[in-house]
Amino acid sequence: GQSLEQPSEVTAVEGAIVQINCTYQTSGFYGLSWYQQHDGGAPTFLSYNALDGLEETGRFSSFLSRSDSYGYLLLQELQMKDSASYFCAVREMWGNTPLVFGKGTRLSVIA
Amino acid sequence: KAGVTQTPRYLIKTRGQQVTLSCSPISGHRSVSWYQQTPGQGLQFLFEYFSETQRNKGNFPGRFSGRQFSNSRSEMNVSTLELGDSALYLCASSLDGPRNTEAFFGQGTRLTVV
């Protein structure tokens, strides 16, 4: 089975950069996804890393290193609206397996 | 293109009752998954359906069940409700294919058991 570990909470200052880490234990998976969920809202897809390396989408970037069983989401030029919970997720490649999520990291952006 | 629709949005039930939640996926999506979300526990996987067949089931008791219809709409049922079943129940739809990891979520059904 798979296990994804994330910090439970992170606080950062508006305008700064923050990195949210995700470590995992799985023998094989298709890629690492990231989702954002604001309070009272639905999780929304942010990014997907199928291969090792950095994927950039505007202020958000995501990184994957399969050899280190590690990935992260990088948020730059933080804005107050980035305050939300962020989840990493994987789908293992053995059989028909579901998309499984980490417990999430609550990001608080302060002025 | 309409998003994933879940009904009802809010529900209050008493212990011992049963409840049925509904999910209409995005048009063209044949895979529907259900998750339970509680504070501190993240999104815990309940079931995944594809073409009316349950493809995966999470580690939940038999009181939790579901089904998918020919139009891809899905329902989940919880019988003999317990206080601990209070949670946000999220439905997600996606295109077919194991490599597809982009799931589209509905707003969820907030279930409160009293």
PDB file of C-alpha atoms in Angstrom:
ATOM      1  CA  GLY A   1       0.000   0.000   0.000  1.00  0.00           C
ATOM      2  CA  GLN A   2       0.930   3.616  -0.153  1.00  0.00           C
ATOM      3  CA  SER A   3       1.567   6.162   2.568  1.00  0.00           C
ATOM      4  CA  LEU A   4       1.970   9.891   2.003  1.00  0.00           C
ATOM      5  CA  GLU A   5       3.351  12.179   4.679  1.00  0.00           C
ATOM      6  CA  GLN A   6       2.915  15.960   4.720  1.00  0.00           C
ATOM      7  CA  PRO A   7       3.401  18.578   7.438  1.00  0.00           C
ATOM      8  CA  SER A   8       0.066  19.365   9.042  1.00  0.00           C
ATOM      9  CA  GLU A   9       0.499  23.136   9.132  1.00  0.00           C
ATOM     10  CA  VAL A  10       2.707  25.792   7.569  1.00  0.00           C
ATOM     11  CA  THR A  11       2.636  29.563   8.109  1.00  0.00           C
ATOM     12  CA  ALA A  12       4.262  32.053   5.752  1.00  0.00           C
ATOM     13  CA  VAL A  13       4.300  35.789   5.139  1.00  0.00           C
ATOM     14  CA  GLU A  14       2.539  37.468   2.232  1.00  0.00           C
ATOM     15  CA  GLY A  15       4.934  37.910  -0.677  1.00  0.00           C
ATOM     16  CA  ALA A  16       7.277  35.182   0.515  1.00  0.00           C
ATOM     17  CA  ILE A  17       7.982  31.685  -0.857  1.00  0.00           C
ATOM     18  CA  VAL A  18       6.820  28.497   0.840  1.00  0.00           C
ATOM     19  CA  GLN A  19       7.562  24.851   0.146  1.00  0.00           C
ATOM     20  CA  ILE A  20       5.189  22.061   1.139  1.00  0.00           C
ATOM     21  CA  ASN A  21       6.830  18.662   1.211  1.00  0.00           C
ATOM     22  CA  CYS A  22       5.337  15.250   0.525  1.00  0.00           C
ATOM     23  CA  THR A  23       7.189  12.033   1.233  1.00  0.00           C
ATOM     24  CA  TYR A  24       5.734   8.723   0.210  1.00  0.00           C
ATOM     25  CA  GLN A  25       6.170   4.996   0.556  1.00  0.00           C
ATOM     26  CA  THR A  26       5.005   3.128  -2.490  1.00  0.00           C
ATOM     27  CA  SER A  27       6.751   0.730  -4.786  1.00  0.00           C
ATOM     28  CA  GLY A  28       5.454   2.240  -7.992  1.00  0.00           C
ATOM     29  CA  PHE A  29       3.057   4.941  -9.040  1.00  0.00           C
ATOM     30  CA  TYR A  30       2.125   6.911 -12.119  1.00  0.00           C
ATOM     31  CA  GLY A  31       2.900  10.363 -10.792  1.00  0.00           C
ATOM     32  CA  LEU A  32       2.437  12.833  -7.956  1.00  0.00           C
ATOM     33  CA  SER A  33      -0.514  15.223  -7.964  1.00  0.00           C
ATOM     34  CA  TRP A  34      -1.286  18.292  -5.870  1.00  0.00           C
ATOM     35  CA  TYR A  35      -4.707  19.638  -4.919  1.00  0.00           C
ATOM     36  CA  GLN A  36      -5.799  22.840  -3.214  1.00  0.00           C
ATOM     37  CA  GLN A  37      -8.835  23.129  -0.974  1.00  0.00           C
ATOM     38  CA  HIS A  38     -10.127  26.365   0.498  1.00  0.00           C
ATOM     39  CA  ASP A  39     -12.273  26.252   3.622  1.00  0.00           C
ATOM     40  CA  GLY A  40     -15.771  25.192   2.656  1.00  0.00           C
ATOM     41  CA  GLY A  41     -14.729  24.436  -0.898  1.00  0.00           C
ATOM     42  CA  ALA A  42     -13.967  21.428  -3.028  1.00  0.00           C
ATOM     43  CA  PRO A  43     -10.430  20.210  -3.694  1.00  0.00           C
ATOM     44  CA  THR A  44      -9.171  21.473  -7.043  1.00  0.00           C
ATOM     45  CA  PHE A  45      -6.346  20.073  -9.128  1.00  0.00           C
ATOM     46  CA  LEU A  46      -3.123  22.114  -9.162  1.00  0.00           C
ATOM     47  CA  SER A  47      -0.384  20.090 -10.788  1.00  0.00           C
ATOM     48  CA  TYR A  48       0.905  16.670 -11.769  1.00  0.00           C
ATOM     49  CA  ASN A  49       4.466  15.347 -12.020  1.00  0.00           C
ATOM     50  CA  ALA A  50       4.767  12.195 -14.070  1.00  0.00           C
ATOM     51  CA  LEU A  51       8.538  12.495 -14.365  1.00  0.00           C
ATOM     52  CA  ASP A  52      11.281  13.649 -12.035  1.00  0.00           C
ATOM     53  CA  GLY A  53      11.953  17.336 -12.060  1.00  0.00           C
ATOM     54  CA  LEU A  54      10.210  20.633 -11.762  1.00  0.00           C
ATOM     55  CA  GLU A  55       6.868  21.591 -13.312  1.00  0.00           C
ATOM     56  CA  GLU A  56       5.980  25.275 -13.269  1.00  0.00           C
ATOM     57  CA  THR A  57       2.526  26.813 -13.558  1.00  0.00           C
ATOM     58  CA  GLY A  58       2.573  30.503 -12.825  1.00  0.00           C
ATOM     59  CA  ARG A  59       3.351  31.158  -9.176  1.00  0.00           C
ATOM     60  CA  PHE A  60       3.094  27.448  -8.361  1.00  0.00           C
ATOM     61  CA  SER A  61       5.740  24.820  -9.077  1.00  0.00           C
ATOM     62  CA  SER A  62       5.852  21.154  -8.201  1.00  0.00           C
ATOM     63  CA  PHE A  63       8.833  18.860  -7.971  1.00  0.00           C
ATOM     64  CA  LEU A  64       9.272  15.087  -7.922  1.00  0.00           C
ATOM     65  CA  SER A  65      12.254  12.873  -7.152  1.00  0.00           C
ATOM     66  CA  ARG A  66      11.363   9.192  -7.395  1.00  0.00           C
ATOM     67  CA  SER A  67      14.806   8.116  -6.188  1.00  0.00           C
ATOM     68  CA  ASP A  68      14.292  10.101  -2.977  1.00  0.00           C
ATOM     69  CA  SER A  69      10.574   9.201  -2.635  1.00  0.00           C
ATOM     70  CA  TYR A  70       9.929  12.882  -2.261  1.00  0.00           C
ATOM     71  CA  GLY A  71       8.069  15.726  -3.851  1.00  0.00           C
ATOM     72  CA  TYR A  72       7.117  19.274  -3.020  1.00  0.00           C
ATOM     73  CA  LEU A  73       4.834  22.108  -3.979  1.00  0.00           C
ATOM     74  CA  LEU A  74       6.432  25.532  -4.156  1.00  0.00           C
ATOM     75  CA  LEU A  75       4.297  28.650  -3.906  1.00  0.00           C
ATOM     76  CA  GLN A  76       5.928  31.965  -4.795  1.00  0.00           C
ATOM     77  CA  GLU A  77       4.830  35.544  -4.211  1.00  0.00           C
ATOM     78  CA  LEU A  78       2.359  34.344  -1.636  1.00  0.00           C
ATOM     79  CA  GLN A  79      -1.021  36.021  -1.519  1.00  0.00           C
ATOM     80  CA  MET A  80      -3.641  35.933   1.220  1.00  0.00           C
ATOM     81  CA  LYS A  81      -5.899  33.940  -1.075  1.00  0.00           C
ATOM     82  CA  ASP A  82      -3.326  31.110  -1.069  1.00  0.00           C
ATOM     83  CA  SER A  83      -4.389  30.305   2.494  1.00  0.00           C
ATOM     84  CA  ALA A  84      -5.860  26.844   2.048  1.00  0.00           C
ATOM     85  CA  SER A  85      -5.139  23.163   2.551  1.00  0.00           C
ATOM     86  CA  TYR A  86      -2.856  21.432   0.080  1.00  0.00           C
ATOM     87  CA  PHE A  87      -2.911  17.688  -0.580  1.00  0.00           C
ATOM     88  CA  CYS A  88      -0.503  15.464  -2.428  1.00  0.00           C
ATOM     89  CA  ALA A  89      -1.890  12.331  -4.085  1.00  0.00           C
ATOM     90  CA  VAL A  90      -0.696   9.254  -5.949  1.00  0.00           C
ATOM     91  CA  ARG A  91      -2.222   6.355  -7.828  1.00  0.00           C
ATOM     92  CA  GLU A  92      -0.213   3.144  -7.663  1.00  0.00           C
ATOM     93  CA  MET A  93       0.370   1.315 -10.906  1.00  0.00           C
ATOM     94  CA  TRP A  94      -0.310  -2.207  -9.630  1.00  0.00           C
ATOM     95  CA  GLY A  95      -3.777  -3.191 -10.732  1.00  0.00           C
ATOM     96  CA  ASN A  96      -6.742  -0.853 -10.592  1.00  0.00           C
ATOM     97  CA  THR A  97      -5.846   1.255  -7.598  1.00  0.00           C
ATOM     98  CA  PRO A  98      -7.574   4.427  -6.427  1.00  0.00           C
ATOM     99  CA  LEU A  99      -6.158   7.918  -6.137  1.00  0.00           C
ATOM    100  CA  VAL A 100      -4.955   8.202  -2.544  1.00  0.00           C
ATOM    101  CA  PHE A 101      -4.339  11.479  -0.733  1.00  0.00           C
ATOM    102  CA  GLY A 102      -2.060  12.631   2.022  1.00  0.00           C
ATOM    103  CA  LYS A 103      -3.651  14.162   5.117  1.00  0.00           C
ATOM    104  CA  GLY A 104      -3.039  17.650   3.830  1.00  0.00           C
ATOM    105  CA  THR A 105      -1.046  20.712   4.838  1.00  0.00           C
ATOM    106  CA  ARG A 106      -2.893  23.769   6.059  1.00  0.00           C
ATOM    107  CA  LEU A 107      -1.139  26.885   4.781  1.00  0.00           C
ATOM    108  CA  SER A 108      -1.785  30.165   6.566  1.00  0.00           C
ATOM    109  CA  VAL A 109      -0.553  33.309   4.838  1.00  0.00           C
ATOM    110  CA  ILE A 110      -0.105  36.236   7.199  1.00  0.00           C
ATOM    111  CA  ALA A 111       0.453  39.928   6.500  1.00  0.00           C
TER     112      ALA A 111
ATOM    113  CA  LYS B   1     -19.464  22.201 -19.127  1.00  0.00           C
ATOM    114  CA  ALA B   2     -21.225  21.490 -15.835  1.00  0.00           C
ATOM    115  CA  GLY B   3     -19.064  20.360 -12.943  1.00  0.00           C
ATOM    116  CA  VAL B   4     -19.601  17.539 -10.503  1.00  0.00           C
ATOM    117  CA  THR B   5     -22.901  17.937  -8.676  1.00  0.00           C
ATOM    118  CA  GLN B   6     -23.569  16.472  -5.275  1.00  0.00           C
ATOM    119  CA  THR B   7     -26.907  16.464  -3.506  1.00  0.00           C
ATOM    120  CA  PRO B   8     -27.892  17.293  -0.908  1.00  0.00           C
ATOM    121  CA  ARG B   9     -25.316  19.840   0.276  1.00  0.00           C
ATOM    122  CA  TYR B  10     -26.235  19.474   3.929  1.00  0.00           C
ATOM    123  CA  LEU B  11     -27.906  16.717   5.858  1.00  0.00           C
ATOM    124  CA  ILE B  12     -28.722  16.115   9.513  1.00  0.00           C
ATOM    125  CA  LYS B  13     -29.608  12.594  10.593  1.00  0.00           C
ATOM    126  CA  THR B  14     -30.001  10.805  13.889  1.00  0.00           C
ATOM    127  CA  ARG B  15     -28.075   7.763  14.999  1.00  0.00           C
ATOM    128  CA  GLY B  16     -29.394   4.533  13.581  1.00  0.00           C
ATOM    129  CA  GLN B  17     -30.911   6.099  10.498  1.00  0.00           C
ATOM    130  CA  GLN B  18     -29.657   5.561   6.983  1.00  0.00           C
ATOM    131  CA  VAL B  19     -28.721   8.098   4.342  1.00  0.00           C
ATOM    132  CA  THR B  20     -28.264   8.172   0.575  1.00  0.00           C
ATOM    133  CA  LEU B  21     -26.001  10.703  -1.119  1.00  0.00           C
ATOM    134  CA  SER B  22     -25.999  11.417  -4.825  1.00  0.00           C
ATOM    135  CA  CYS B  23     -23.309  12.431  -7.281  1.00  0.00           C
ATOM    136  CA  SER B  24     -23.600  13.447 -10.935  1.00  0.00           C
ATOM    137  CA  PRO B  25     -20.197  13.416 -12.654  1.00  0.00           C
ATOM    138  CA  ILE B  26     -18.963  15.656 -15.422  1.00  0.00           C
ATOM    139  CA  SER B  27     -20.439  14.641 -18.750  1.00  0.00           C
ATOM    140  CA  GLY B  28     -18.223  12.034 -20.380  1.00  0.00           C
ATOM    141  CA  HIS B  29     -16.530  10.967 -17.168  1.00  0.00           C
ATOM    142  CA  ARG B  30     -17.159   7.324 -16.393  1.00  0.00           C
ATOM    143  CA  SER B  31     -15.068   7.012 -13.235  1.00  0.00           C
ATOM    144  CA  VAL B  32     -16.565   8.176  -9.942  1.00  0.00           C
ATOM    145  CA  SER B  33     -14.838   8.018  -6.574  1.00  0.00           C
ATOM    146  CA  TRP B  34     -16.100   8.804  -3.097  1.00  0.00           C
ATOM    147  CA  TYR B  35     -14.072  10.165  -0.180  1.00  0.00           C
ATOM    148  CA  GLN B  36     -14.805  10.918   3.444  1.00  0.00           C
ATOM    149  CA  GLN B  37     -13.168  14.026   4.837  1.00  0.00           C
ATOM    150  CA  THR B  38     -12.862  14.708   8.552  1.00  0.00           C
ATOM    151  CA  PRO B  39     -10.631  17.264  10.316  1.00  0.00           C
ATOM    152  CA  GLY B  40      -7.096  15.950  10.624  1.00  0.00           C
ATOM    153  CA  GLN B  41      -7.730  12.825   8.560  1.00  0.00           C
ATOM    154  CA  GLY B  42      -7.592  14.246   5.096  1.00  0.00           C
ATOM    155  CA  LEU B  43      -9.513  12.533   2.312  1.00  0.00           C
ATOM    156  CA  GLN B  44     -10.100   8.893   3.063  1.00  0.00           C
ATOM    157  CA  PHE B  45     -11.019   6.734   0.096  1.00  0.00           C
ATOM    158  CA  LEU B  46     -14.401   4.986   0.191  1.00  0.00           C
ATOM    159  CA  PHE B  47     -15.131   3.534  -3.277  1.00  0.00           C
ATOM    160  CA  GLU B  48     -14.362   3.885  -6.933  1.00  0.00           C
ATOM    161  CA  TYR B  49     -16.815   2.976  -9.678  1.00  0.00           C
ATOM    162  CA  PHE B  50     -16.323   2.624 -13.375  1.00  0.00           C
ATOM    163  CA  SER B  51     -19.026   1.600 -15.846  1.00  0.00           C
ATOM    164  CA  GLU B  52     -21.390   0.511 -13.077  1.00  0.00           C
ATOM    165  CA  THR B  53     -18.748  -1.734 -11.494  1.00  0.00           C
ATOM    166  CA  GLN B  54     -17.032  -1.158  -8.180  1.00  0.00           C
ATOM    167  CA  ARG B  55     -13.368  -1.114  -9.048  1.00  0.00           C
ATOM    168  CA  ASN B  56     -11.969  -0.365  -5.596  1.00  0.00           C
ATOM    169  CA  LYS B  57     -13.153  -0.223  -2.027  1.00  0.00           C
ATOM    170  CA  GLY B  58     -11.519   1.486   0.916  1.00  0.00           C
ATOM    171  CA  ASN B  59     -11.216   0.270   4.465  1.00  0.00           C
ATOM    172  CA  PHE B  60     -14.686   1.134   5.693  1.00  0.00           C
ATOM    173  CA  PRO B  61     -17.312  -1.089   7.345  1.00  0.00           C
ATOM    174  CA  GLY B  62     -20.041  -2.781   5.346  1.00  0.00           C
ATOM    175  CA  ARG B  63     -22.507  -0.095   6.450  1.00  0.00           C
ATOM    176  CA  PHE B  64     -21.026   1.989   3.658  1.00  0.00           C
ATOM    177  CA  SER B  65     -22.130   0.961   0.197  1.00  0.00           C
ATOM    178  CA  GLY B  66     -22.516   2.497  -3.198  1.00  0.00           C
ATOM    179  CA  ARG B  67     -23.507   1.979  -6.770  1.00  0.00           C
ATOM    180  CA  GLN B  68     -23.201   3.553 -10.178  1.00  0.00           C
ATOM    181  CA  PHE B  69     -25.896   3.799 -12.814  1.00  0.00           C
ATOM    182  CA  SER B  70     -25.661   3.468 -16.569  1.00  0.00           C
ATOM    183  CA  ASN B  71     -25.528   7.264 -16.952  1.00  0.00           C
ATOM    184  CA  SER B  72     -22.460   7.289 -14.619  1.00  0.00           C
ATOM    185  CA  ARG B  73     -24.384   8.937 -11.795  1.00  0.00           C
ATOM    186  CA  SER B  74     -23.476   7.410  -8.459  1.00  0.00           C
ATOM    187  CA  GLU B  75     -25.019   7.054  -5.056  1.00  0.00           C
ATOM    188  CA  MET B  76     -23.555   6.063  -1.736  1.00  0.00           C
ATOM    189  CA  ASN B  77     -25.523   4.768   1.198  1.00  0.00           C
ATOM    190  CA  VAL B  78     -24.661   4.639   4.857  1.00  0.00           C
ATOM    191  CA  SER B  79     -26.868   2.496   7.062  1.00  0.00           C
ATOM    192  CA  THR B  80     -27.191   2.457  10.846  1.00  0.00           C
ATOM    193  CA  LEU B  81     -25.553   5.843  11.169  1.00  0.00           C
ATOM    194  CA  GLU B  82     -23.084   6.475  13.973  1.00  0.00           C
ATOM    195  CA  LEU B  83     -21.917   9.788  15.424  1.00  0.00           C
ATOM    196  CA  GLY B  84     -18.491   9.148  13.912  1.00  0.00           C
ATOM    197  CA  ASP B  85     -19.968   9.169  10.418  1.00  0.00           C
ATOM    198  CA  SER B  86     -20.331  12.946  10.637  1.00  0.00           C
ATOM    199  CA  ALA B  87     -18.098  14.230   7.874  1.00  0.00           C
ATOM    200  CA  LEU B  88     -17.891  15.891   4.494  1.00  0.00           C
ATOM    201  CA  TYR B  89     -18.486  13.307   1.766  1.00  0.00           C
ATOM    202  CA  LEU B  90     -16.823  14.213  -1.492  1.00  0.00           C
ATOM    203  CA  CYS B  91     -17.412  12.756  -4.900  1.00  0.00           C
ATOM    204  CA  ALA B  92     -14.850  13.039  -7.682  1.00  0.00           C
ATOM    205  CA  SER B  93     -15.133  12.166 -11.336  1.00  0.00           C
ATOM    206  CA  SER B  94     -12.398  11.587 -13.861  1.00  0.00           C
ATOM    207  CA  LEU B  95     -11.774  10.314 -17.351  1.00  0.00           C
ATOM    208  CA  ASP B  96     -10.981   6.660 -17.787  1.00  0.00           C
ATOM    209  CA  GLY B  97      -7.456   5.402 -17.485  1.00  0.00           C
ATOM    210  CA  PRO B  98      -5.179   4.635 -14.544  1.00  0.00           C
ATOM    211  CA  ARG B  99      -2.675   7.261 -15.653  1.00  0.00           C
ATOM    212  CA  ASN B 100      -5.280   9.951 -15.300  1.00  0.00           C
ATOM    213  CA  THR B 101      -4.771  11.466 -11.897  1.00  0.00           C
ATOM    214  CA  GLU B 102      -6.774  14.661 -12.393  1.00  0.00           C
ATOM    215  CA  ALA B 103      -9.935  14.279 -10.402  1.00  0.00           C
ATOM    216  CA  PHE B 104     -12.737  16.836 -10.411  1.00  0.00           C
ATOM    217  CA  PHE B 105     -14.522  17.183  -7.100  1.00  0.00           C
ATOM    218  CA  GLY B 106     -18.028  18.211  -6.212  1.00  0.00           C
ATOM    219  CA  GLN B 107     -18.763  20.604  -3.358  1.00  0.00           C
ATOM    220  CA  GLY B 108     -19.549  17.673  -1.099  1.00  0.00           C
ATOM    221  CA  THR B 109     -22.363  16.700   1.215  1.00  0.00           C
ATOM    222  CA  ARG B 110     -21.917  17.762   4.819  1.00  0.00           C
ATOM    223  CA  LEU B 111     -23.467  14.998   6.941  1.00  0.00           C
ATOM    224  CA  THR B 112     -24.107  15.590  10.615  1.00  0.00           C
ATOM    225  CA  VAL B 113     -25.236  12.692  12.763  1.00  0.00           C
ATOM    226  CA  VAL B 114     -26.842  13.634  16.083  1.00  0.00           C
TER     227      VAL B 114
END
